[in-house]
Short mmCIF file of C-alpha atoms and ligand atoms in Angstrom, two decimals:
data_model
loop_
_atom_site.label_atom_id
_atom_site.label_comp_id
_atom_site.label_asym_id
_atom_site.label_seq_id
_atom_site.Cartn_x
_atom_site.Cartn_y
_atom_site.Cartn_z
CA UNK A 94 -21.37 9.16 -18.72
CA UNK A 95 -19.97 7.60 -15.71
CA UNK A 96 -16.71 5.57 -14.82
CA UNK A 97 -16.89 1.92 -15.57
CA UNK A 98 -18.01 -0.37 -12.90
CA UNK A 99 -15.22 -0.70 -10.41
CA UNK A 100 -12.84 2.06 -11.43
CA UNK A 101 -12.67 5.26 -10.08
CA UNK A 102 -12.58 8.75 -10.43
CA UNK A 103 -10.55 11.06 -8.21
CA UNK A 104 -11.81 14.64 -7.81
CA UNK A 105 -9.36 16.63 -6.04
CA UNK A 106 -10.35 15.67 -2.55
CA UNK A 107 -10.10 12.03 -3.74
CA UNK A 108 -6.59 13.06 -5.40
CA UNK A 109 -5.53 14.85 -2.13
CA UNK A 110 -6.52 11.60 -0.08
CA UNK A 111 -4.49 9.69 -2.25
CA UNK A 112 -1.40 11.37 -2.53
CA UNK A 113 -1.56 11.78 1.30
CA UNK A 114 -1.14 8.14 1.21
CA UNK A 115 1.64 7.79 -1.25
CA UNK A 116 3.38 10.24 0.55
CA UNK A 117 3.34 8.19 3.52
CA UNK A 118 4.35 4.96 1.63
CA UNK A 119 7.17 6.46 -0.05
CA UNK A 120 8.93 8.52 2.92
CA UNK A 121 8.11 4.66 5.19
CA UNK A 122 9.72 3.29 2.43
CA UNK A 123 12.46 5.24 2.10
CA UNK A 124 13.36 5.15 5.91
CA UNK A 125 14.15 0.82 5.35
CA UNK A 126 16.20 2.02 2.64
CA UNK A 127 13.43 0.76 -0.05
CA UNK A 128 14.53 2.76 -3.55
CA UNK A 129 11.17 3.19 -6.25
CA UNK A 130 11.34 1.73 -9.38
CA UNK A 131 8.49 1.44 -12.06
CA UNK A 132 7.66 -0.72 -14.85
CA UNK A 133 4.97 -0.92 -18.20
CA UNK A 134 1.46 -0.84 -17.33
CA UNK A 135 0.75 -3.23 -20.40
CA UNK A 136 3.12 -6.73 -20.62
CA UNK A 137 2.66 -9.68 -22.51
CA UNK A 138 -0.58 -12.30 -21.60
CA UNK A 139 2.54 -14.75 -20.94
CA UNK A 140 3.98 -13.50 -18.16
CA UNK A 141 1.10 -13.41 -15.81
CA UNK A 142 -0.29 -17.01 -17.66
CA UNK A 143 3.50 -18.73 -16.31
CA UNK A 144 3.40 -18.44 -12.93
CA UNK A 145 1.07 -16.13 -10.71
CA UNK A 146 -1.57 -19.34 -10.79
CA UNK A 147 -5.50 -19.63 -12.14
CA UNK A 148 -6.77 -17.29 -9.65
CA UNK A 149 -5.52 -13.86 -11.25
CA UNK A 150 -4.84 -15.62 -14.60
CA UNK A 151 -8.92 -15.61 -14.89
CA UNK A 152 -9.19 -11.90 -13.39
CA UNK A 153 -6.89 -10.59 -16.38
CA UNK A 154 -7.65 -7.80 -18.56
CA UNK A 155 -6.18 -9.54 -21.75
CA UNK A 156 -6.01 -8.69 -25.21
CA UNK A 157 -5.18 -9.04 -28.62
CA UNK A 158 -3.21 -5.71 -29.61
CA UNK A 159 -3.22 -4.51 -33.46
CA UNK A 160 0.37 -6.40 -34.01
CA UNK A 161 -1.45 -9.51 -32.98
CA UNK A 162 0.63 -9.49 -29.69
CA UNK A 163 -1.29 -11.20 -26.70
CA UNK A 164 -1.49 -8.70 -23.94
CA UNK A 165 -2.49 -7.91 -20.64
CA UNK A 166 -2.89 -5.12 -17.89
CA UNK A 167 -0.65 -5.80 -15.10
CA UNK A 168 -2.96 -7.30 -12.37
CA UNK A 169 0.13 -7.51 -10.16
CA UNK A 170 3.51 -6.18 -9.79
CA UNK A 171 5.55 -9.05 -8.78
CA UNK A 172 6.19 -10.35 -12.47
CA UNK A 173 7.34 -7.07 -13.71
CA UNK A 174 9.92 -7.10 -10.72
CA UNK A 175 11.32 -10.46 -11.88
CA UNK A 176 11.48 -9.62 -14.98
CA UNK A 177 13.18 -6.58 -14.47
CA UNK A 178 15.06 -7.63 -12.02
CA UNK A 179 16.02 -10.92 -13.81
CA UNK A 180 16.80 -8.59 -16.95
CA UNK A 181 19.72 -6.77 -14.55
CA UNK A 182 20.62 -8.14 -11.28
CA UNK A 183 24.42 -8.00 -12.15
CA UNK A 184 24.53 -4.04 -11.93
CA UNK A 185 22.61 -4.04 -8.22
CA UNK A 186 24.20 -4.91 -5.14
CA UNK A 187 21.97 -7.62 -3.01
CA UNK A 188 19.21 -7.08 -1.38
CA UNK A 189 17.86 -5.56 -4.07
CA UNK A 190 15.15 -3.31 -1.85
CA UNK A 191 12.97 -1.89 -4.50
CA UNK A 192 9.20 -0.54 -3.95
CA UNK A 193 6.44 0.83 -7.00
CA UNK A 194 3.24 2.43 -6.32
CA UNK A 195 1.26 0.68 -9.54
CA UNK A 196 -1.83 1.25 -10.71
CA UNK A 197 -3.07 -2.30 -11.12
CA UNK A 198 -6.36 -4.07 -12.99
CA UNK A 199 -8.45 -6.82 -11.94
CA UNK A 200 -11.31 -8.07 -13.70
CA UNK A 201 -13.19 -9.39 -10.77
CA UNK A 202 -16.84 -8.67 -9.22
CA UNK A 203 -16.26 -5.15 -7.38
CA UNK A 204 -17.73 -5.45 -3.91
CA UNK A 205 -16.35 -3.77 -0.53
CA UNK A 206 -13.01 -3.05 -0.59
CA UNK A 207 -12.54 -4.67 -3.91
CA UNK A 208 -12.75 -2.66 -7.25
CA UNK A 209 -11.23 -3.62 -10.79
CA UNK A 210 -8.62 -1.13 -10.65
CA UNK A 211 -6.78 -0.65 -7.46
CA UNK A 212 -2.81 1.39 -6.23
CA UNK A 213 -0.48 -1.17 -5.09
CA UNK A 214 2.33 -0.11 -2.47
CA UNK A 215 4.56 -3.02 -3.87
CA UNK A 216 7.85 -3.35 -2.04
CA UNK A 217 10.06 -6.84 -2.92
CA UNK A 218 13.40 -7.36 -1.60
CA UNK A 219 16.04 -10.04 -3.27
CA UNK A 220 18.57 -11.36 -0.94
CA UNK A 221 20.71 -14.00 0.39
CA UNK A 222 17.19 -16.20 1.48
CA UNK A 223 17.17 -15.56 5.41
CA UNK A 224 14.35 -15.06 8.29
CA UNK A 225 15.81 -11.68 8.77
CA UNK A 226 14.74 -10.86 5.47
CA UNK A 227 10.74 -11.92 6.02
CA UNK A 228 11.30 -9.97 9.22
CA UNK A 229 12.66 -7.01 7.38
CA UNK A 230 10.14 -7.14 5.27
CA UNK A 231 6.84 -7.11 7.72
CA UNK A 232 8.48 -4.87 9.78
CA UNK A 233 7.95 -2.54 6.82
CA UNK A 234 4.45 -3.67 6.01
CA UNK A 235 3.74 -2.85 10.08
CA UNK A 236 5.96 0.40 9.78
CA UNK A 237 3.54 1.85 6.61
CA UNK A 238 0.22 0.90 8.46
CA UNK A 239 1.66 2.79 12.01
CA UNK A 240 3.04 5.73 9.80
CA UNK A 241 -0.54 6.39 8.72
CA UNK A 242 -2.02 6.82 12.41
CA UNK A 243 -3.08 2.64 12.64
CA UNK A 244 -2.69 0.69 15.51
CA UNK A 245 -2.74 -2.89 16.77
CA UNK A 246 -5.87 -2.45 17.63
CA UNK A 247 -6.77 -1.73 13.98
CA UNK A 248 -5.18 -4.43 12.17
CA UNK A 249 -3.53 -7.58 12.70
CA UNK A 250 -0.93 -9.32 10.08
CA UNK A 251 -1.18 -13.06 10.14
CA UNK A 252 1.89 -14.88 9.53
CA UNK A 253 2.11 -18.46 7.99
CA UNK A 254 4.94 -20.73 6.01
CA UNK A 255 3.84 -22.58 2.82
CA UNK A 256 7.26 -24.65 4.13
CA UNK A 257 5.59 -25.09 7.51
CA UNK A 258 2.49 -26.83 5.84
CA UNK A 259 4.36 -28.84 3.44
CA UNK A 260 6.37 -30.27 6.59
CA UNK A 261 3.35 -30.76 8.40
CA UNK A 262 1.49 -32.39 5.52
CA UNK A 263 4.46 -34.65 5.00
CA UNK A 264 4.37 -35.67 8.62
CA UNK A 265 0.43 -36.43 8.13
CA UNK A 266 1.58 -38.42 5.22
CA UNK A 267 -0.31 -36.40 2.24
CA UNK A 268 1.69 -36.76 -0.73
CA UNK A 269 3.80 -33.92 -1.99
CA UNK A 270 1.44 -33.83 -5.06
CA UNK A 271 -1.33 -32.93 -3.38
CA UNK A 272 0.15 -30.42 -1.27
CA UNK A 273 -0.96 -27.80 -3.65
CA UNK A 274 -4.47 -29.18 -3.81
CA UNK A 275 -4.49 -29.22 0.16
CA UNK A 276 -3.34 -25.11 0.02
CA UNK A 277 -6.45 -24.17 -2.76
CA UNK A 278 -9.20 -25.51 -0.04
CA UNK A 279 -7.19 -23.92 3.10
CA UNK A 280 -6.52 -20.33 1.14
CA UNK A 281 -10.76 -20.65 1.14
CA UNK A 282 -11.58 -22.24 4.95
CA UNK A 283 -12.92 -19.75 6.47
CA UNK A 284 -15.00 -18.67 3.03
CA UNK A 285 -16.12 -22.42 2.48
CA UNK A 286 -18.95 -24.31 4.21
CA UNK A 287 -16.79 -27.31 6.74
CA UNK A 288 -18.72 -30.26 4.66
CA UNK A 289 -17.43 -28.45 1.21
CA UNK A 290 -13.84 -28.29 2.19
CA UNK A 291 -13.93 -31.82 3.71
CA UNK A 292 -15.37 -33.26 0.19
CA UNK A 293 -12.69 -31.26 -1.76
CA UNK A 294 -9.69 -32.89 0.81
CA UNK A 295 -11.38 -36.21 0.34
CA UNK A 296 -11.03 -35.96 -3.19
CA UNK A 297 -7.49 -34.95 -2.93
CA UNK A 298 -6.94 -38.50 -0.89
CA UNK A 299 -7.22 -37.28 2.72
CA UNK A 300 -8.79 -39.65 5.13
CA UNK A 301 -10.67 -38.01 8.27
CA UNK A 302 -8.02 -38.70 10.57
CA UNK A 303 -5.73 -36.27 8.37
CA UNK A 304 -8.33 -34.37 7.51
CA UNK A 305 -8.66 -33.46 11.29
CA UNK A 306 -5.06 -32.84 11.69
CA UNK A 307 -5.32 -30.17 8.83
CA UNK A 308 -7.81 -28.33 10.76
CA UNK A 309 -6.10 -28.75 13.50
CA UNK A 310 -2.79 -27.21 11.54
CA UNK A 311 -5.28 -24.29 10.15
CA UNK A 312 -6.88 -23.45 13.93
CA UNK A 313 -3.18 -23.86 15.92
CA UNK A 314 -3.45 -21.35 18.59
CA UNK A 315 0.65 -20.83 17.77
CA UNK A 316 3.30 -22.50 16.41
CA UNK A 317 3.78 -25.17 19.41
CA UNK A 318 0.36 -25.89 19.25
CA UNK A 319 0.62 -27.19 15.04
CA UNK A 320 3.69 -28.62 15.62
CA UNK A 321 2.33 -30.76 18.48
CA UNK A 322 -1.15 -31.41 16.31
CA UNK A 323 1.38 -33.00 13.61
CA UNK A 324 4.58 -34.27 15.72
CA UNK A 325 7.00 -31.69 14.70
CA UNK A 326 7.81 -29.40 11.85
CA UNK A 327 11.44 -29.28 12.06
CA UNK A 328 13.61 -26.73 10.30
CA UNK A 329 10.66 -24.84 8.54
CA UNK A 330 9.01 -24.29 12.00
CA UNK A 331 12.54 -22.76 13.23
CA UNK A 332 12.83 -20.46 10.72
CA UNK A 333 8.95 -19.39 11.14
CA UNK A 334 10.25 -19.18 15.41
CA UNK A 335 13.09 -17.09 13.75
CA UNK A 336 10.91 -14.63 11.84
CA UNK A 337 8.76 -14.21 15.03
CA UNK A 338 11.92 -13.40 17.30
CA UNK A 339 13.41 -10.73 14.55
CA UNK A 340 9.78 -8.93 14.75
CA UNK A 341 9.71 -8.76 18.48
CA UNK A 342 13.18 -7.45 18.29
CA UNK A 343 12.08 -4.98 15.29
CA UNK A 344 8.96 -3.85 17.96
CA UNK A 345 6.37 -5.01 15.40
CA UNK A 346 5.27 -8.62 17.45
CA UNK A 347 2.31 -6.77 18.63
CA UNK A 348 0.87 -6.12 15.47
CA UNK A 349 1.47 -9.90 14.11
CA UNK A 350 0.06 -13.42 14.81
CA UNK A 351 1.21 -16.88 13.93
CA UNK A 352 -1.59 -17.94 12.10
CA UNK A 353 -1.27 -21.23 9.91
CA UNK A 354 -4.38 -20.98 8.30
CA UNK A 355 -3.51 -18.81 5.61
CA UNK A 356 -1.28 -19.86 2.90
CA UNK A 357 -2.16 -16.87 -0.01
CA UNK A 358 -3.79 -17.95 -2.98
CA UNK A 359 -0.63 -17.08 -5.50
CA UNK A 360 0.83 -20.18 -6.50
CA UNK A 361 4.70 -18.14 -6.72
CA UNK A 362 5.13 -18.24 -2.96
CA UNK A 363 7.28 -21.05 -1.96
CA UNK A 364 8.36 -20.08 1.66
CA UNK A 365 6.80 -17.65 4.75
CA UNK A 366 3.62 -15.89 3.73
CA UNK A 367 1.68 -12.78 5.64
CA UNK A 368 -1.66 -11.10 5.17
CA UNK A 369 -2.65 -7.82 7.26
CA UNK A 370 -6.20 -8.06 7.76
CA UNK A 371 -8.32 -5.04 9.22
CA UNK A 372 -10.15 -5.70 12.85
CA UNK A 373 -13.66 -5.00 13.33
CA UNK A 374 -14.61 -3.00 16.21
CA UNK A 375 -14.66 -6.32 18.03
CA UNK A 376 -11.23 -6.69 17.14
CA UNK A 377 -12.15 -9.81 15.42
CA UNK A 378 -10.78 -9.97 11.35
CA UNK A 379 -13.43 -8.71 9.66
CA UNK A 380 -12.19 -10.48 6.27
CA UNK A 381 -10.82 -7.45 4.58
CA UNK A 382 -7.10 -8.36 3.46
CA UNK A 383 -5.33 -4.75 3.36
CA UNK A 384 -1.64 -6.83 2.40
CA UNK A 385 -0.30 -9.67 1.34
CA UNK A 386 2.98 -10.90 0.71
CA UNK A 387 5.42 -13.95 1.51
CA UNK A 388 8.66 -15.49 0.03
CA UNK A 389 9.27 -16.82 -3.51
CA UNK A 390 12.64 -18.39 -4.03
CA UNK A 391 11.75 -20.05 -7.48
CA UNK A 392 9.81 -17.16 -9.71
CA UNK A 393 13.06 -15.28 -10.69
CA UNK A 394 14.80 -18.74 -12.16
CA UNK A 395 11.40 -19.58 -13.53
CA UNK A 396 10.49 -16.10 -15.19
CA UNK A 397 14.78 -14.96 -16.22
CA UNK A 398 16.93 -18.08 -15.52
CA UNK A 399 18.39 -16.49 -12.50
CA UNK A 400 18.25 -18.44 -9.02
CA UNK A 401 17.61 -15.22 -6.55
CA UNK A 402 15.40 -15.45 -3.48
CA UNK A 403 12.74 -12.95 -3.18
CA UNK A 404 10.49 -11.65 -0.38
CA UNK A 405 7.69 -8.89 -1.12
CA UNK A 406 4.34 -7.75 -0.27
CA UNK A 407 1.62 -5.81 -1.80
CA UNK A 408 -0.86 -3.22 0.01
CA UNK A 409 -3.48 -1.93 -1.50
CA UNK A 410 -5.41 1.60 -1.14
CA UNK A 411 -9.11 0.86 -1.33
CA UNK A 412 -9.39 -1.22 2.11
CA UNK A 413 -6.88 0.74 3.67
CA UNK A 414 -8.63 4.30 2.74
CA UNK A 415 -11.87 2.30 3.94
CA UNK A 416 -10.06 1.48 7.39
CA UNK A 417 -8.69 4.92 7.79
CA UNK A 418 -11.76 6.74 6.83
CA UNK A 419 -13.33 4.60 9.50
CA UNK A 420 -10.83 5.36 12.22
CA UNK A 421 -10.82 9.49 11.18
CA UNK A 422 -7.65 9.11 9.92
CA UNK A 423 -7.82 9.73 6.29
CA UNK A 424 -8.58 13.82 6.61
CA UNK A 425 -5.96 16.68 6.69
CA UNK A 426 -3.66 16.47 10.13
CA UNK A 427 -3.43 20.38 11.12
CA UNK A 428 -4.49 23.37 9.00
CA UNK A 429 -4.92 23.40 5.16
CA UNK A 430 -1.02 24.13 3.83
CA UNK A 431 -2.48 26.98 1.60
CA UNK A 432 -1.75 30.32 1.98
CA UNK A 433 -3.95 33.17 0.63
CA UNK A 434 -2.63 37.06 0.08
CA UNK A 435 -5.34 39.72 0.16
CA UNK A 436 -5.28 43.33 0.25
CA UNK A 437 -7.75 46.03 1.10
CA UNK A 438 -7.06 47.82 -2.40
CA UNK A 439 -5.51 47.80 -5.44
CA UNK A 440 -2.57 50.18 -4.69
CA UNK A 441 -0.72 47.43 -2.59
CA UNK A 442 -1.51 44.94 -5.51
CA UNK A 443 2.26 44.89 -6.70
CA UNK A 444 3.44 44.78 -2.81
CA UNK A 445 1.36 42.15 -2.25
CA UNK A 446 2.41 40.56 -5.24
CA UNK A 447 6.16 40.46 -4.23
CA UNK A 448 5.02 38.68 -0.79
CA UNK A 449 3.31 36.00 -2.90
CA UNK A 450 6.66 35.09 -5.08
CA UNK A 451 8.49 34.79 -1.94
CA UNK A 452 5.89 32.70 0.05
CA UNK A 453 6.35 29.97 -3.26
CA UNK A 454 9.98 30.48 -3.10
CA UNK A 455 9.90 29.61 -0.10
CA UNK A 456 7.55 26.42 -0.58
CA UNK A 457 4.14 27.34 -0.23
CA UNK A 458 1.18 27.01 -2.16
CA UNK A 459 0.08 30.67 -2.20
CA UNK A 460 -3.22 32.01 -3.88
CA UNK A 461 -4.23 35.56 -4.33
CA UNK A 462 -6.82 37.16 -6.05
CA UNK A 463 -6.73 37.89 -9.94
CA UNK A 464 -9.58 40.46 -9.69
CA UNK A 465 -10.29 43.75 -8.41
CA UNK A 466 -12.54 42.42 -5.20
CA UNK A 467 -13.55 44.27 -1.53
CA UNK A 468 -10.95 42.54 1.14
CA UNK A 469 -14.26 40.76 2.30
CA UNK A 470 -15.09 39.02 -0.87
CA UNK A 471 -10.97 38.27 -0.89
CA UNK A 472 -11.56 36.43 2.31
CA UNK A 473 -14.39 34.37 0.89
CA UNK A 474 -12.73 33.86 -2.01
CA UNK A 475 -9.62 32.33 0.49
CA UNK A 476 -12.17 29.80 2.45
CA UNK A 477 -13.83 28.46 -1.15
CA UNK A 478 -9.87 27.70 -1.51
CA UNK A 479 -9.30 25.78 1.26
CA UNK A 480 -6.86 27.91 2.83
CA UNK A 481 -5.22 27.42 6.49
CA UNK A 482 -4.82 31.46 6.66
CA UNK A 483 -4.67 34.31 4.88
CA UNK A 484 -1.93 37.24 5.08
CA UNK A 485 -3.50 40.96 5.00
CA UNK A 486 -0.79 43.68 3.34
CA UNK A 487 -2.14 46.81 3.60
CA UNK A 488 -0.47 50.24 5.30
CA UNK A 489 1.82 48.41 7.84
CA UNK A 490 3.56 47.03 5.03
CA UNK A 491 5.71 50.40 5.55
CA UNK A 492 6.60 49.72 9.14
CA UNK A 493 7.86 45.74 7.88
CA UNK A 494 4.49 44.15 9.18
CA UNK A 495 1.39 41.84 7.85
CA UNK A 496 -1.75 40.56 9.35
CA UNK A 497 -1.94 36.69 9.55
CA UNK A 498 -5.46 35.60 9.69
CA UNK A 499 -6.01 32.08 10.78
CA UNK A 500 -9.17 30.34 8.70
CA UNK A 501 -9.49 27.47 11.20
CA UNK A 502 -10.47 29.74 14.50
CA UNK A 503 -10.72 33.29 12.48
CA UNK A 504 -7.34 34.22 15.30
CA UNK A 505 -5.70 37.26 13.58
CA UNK A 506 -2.09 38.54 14.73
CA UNK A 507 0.13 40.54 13.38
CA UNK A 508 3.69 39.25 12.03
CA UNK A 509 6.68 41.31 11.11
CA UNK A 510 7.55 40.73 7.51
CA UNK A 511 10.55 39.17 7.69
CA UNK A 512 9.25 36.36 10.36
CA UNK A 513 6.72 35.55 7.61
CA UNK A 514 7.47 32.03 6.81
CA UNK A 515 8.64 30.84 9.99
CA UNK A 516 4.88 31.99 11.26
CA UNK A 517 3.62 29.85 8.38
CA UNK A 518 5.81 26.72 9.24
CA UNK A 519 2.81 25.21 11.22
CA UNK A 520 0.93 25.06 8.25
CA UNK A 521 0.70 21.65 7.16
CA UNK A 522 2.48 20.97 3.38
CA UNK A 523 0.75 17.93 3.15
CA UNK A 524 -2.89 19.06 2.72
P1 HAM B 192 -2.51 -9.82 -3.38
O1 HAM B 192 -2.85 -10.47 -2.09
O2 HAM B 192 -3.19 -10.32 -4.60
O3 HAM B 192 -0.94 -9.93 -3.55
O4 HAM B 192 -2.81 -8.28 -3.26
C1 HAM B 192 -2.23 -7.52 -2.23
C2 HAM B 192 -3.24 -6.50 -1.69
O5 HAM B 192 -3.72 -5.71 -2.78
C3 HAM B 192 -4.49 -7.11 -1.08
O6 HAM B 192 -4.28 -7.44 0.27
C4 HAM B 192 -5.48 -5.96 -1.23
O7 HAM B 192 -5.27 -4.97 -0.22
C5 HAM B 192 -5.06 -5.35 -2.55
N1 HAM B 192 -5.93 -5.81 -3.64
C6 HAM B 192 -5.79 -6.91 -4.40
N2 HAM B 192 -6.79 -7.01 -5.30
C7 HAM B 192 -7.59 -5.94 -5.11
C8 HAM B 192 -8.79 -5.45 -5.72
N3 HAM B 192 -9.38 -6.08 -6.72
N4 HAM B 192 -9.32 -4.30 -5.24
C9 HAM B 192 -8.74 -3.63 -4.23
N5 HAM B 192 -7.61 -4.03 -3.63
C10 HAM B 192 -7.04 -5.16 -4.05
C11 HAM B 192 -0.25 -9.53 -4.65
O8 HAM B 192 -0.69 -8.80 -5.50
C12 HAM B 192 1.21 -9.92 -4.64
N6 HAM B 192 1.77 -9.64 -5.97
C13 HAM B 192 1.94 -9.20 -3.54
C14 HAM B 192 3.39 -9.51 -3.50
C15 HAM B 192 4.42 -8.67 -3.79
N7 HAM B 192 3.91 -10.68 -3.17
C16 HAM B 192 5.23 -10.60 -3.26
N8 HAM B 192 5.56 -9.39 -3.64
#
């Protein structure tokens, strides 16, 4: 029997991979003063039905439980964090900087870089409503892709304002009621044939001089350039400038791009909204989204009654361990943190033994053999474990001294006793 279509399984390697990962989100994290929170796997069908909009509403894993409840996987985090947050706010200061690592379900056709099952680094901050908190908040999306080894060469995050368009389709005179319907056909532009789109904005009530000036919006080389294309776009394009400044002055402008034609296809975002896509080795976007995020000032009053403005993201693992895999990044850094203790016989067993307890105390994940075995088997026995080196106590154990016996280029020195673990230290814990 296999996994089902779109999940995985994670064999150690896959496991180590992952956690190498994790590790990285939660110490980049940690250094914006982001604190990890969690929440239910399983919540009711209704809180992903209010507000996160048809698109993941129709990926849902949903079902009827045995107490006739309606429920559904979480496909997302953001709903959980309102809720939770909505549930509490009086006992946390503001912001509220909160991430999760979820494991998160999505019913939709698995292709590259998109399974039904997929680990969310999920960070959300609730504020005062400010550009210093989008800023803040891409900074840290930038901060977790550079922590991992990537570049601005390997990524780019695109950064656009659901308040920018509604200004600039206000100024083209589209009615606010059919700003939404506008945002649906640009969130698919570049995945729509031109004559498609077109028909779908005439519907909405757009004539082909405004139809022009939304494509003119979408392909705005920067920020000037849309507000020229439209006549201005007043204080929604100054707090977009605002945002830009902040990341310049956070050292993250080189990995971001004002780019007005996305808008995010999650109908909670009311303000700026971001999506870090991966760049070919032409450094064009190759259409693989590894985050997403933006502002939503109205989900926590909509979801708990309580009018706090939010500003998250979510990045997901599978395009990101595609992207790293691809650049050689997602393999151990330095040698294999294991240790291995071997002896040439059975007499320095309990020796040996006392070596091993202290190389754990001390930290490290230490292996030895359980059976009688020639010190060359020992040594085999240390590779098939992945070790980074092995430490030899035999005779010289006497005199305060051990062999160390590097796996990687088979160097072998010898170490007094009591320097042990400061020898080890280049080992690498992570791996
Ligand atoms: P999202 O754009 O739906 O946003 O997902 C964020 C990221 O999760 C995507 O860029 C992608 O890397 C990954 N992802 C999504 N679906 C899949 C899938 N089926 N397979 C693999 N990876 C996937 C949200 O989820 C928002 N709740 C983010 C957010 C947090 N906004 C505010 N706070």
């Amino acid at each position: 029997m296999q996994a089902l279509t779109g999940f995985r399984d994670f064999f150690p390697e896959a496991c180590a991979r992952r956690n190498r990962v994790f590790q990285s989100w939660r110490r980049t994290a940690s250094r914006h003063g982001f604190v990890e929170y969690d929440g239910p796997p399983l919540e009711s069908l209704e809180l992903f039905t209010r507000k996160s909009g048809p698109e993941i509403v129709k990926q849902l894993y949903n079902f009827v439980d045995k107490g006739e409840r309606e429920v559904a996987f979480r496909a997302e985090m953001t709903p959980t964090f309102a809720r939770m947050v909505g549930a509490r706010h009086r006992d946390f200061r503001k912001p509220i900087k909160w991430f999760a690592i979820p494991q998160l379900m999505r019913y939709e056709r698995p292709q590259k870089g998109r399974l039904r099952e997929h680990f969310q680094f999920n960070a959300d901050l609730v504020g005062f409503g400010t550009p210093a908190e989008d800023a803040e908040m891409i900074a840290l999306l930038v901060d977790a892709l550079r922590d991992l080894g990537l570049g601005a060469g390997d990524f780019r995050v695109r950064l656009s304002s659901r308040a920018v368009w509604h200004a600039a389709l206000e100024a083209i005179g589209v009615p606010v009621g059919a700003h939404g319907g506008v945002f649906d056909v640009v969130d698919k532009l570049e995945r729509v044939e031109a004559a498609q789109s077109d028909a779908k904005l005439g519907a909405l009530g757009l004539g082909a001089g405004e139809i022009a000036k939304v494509r003119a919006v979408c392909g705005a080389a920067d920020l000037g350039a849309a507000a020229a294309a439209v006549g201005g776009l007043g204080e929604a394009g100054e707090w977009l400038q605002e945002v830009v400044r902040s990341l310049q002055g956070l050292g993250a402008g080189d990995c971001v791009a004002v780019d007005l034609g996305i808008v995010r296809g999650l109908a909670y975002y009311t303000g700026v909204v971001f999506e870090a896509f991966a760049l070919g080795a032409d450094r064009k976007y190759d259409g693989r989204a590894v985050a997403g995020g933006g502002r939503y000032d109205d989900l926590l009053k909509n979801l708990a009654g309580v009018a706090l403005p939010a500003v998250g993201f979510g990045m997901g693992d599978v395009v990101l361990g595609q992207l790293l895999e691809e650049k050689g990044l997602a393999g151990a850094g330095g040698a294999s943190g294991r240790v291995f203790v071997a002896w040439p016989g059975e007499g320095f067993r309990e020796a040996a033994l006392g070596i091993v307890r202290r190389l754990r105390e001390a930290g490290f994940c230490t292996e030895y053999p359980l059976r009688s075995q020639g010190l060359g088997k020992q040594l085999e026995a240390a590779e098939n474990a992945g070790a980074g080196c092995v430490v030899i106590v035999g005779d010289d154990l006497a005199s305060g001294m051990v062999d160390v016996k590097w796996m990687a280029d088979r160097r072998q020195e010898r170490v007094a006793v009591d320097r042990l673990e400061d020898t080890l230290a280049q080992l690498n814990p992570a791996n």
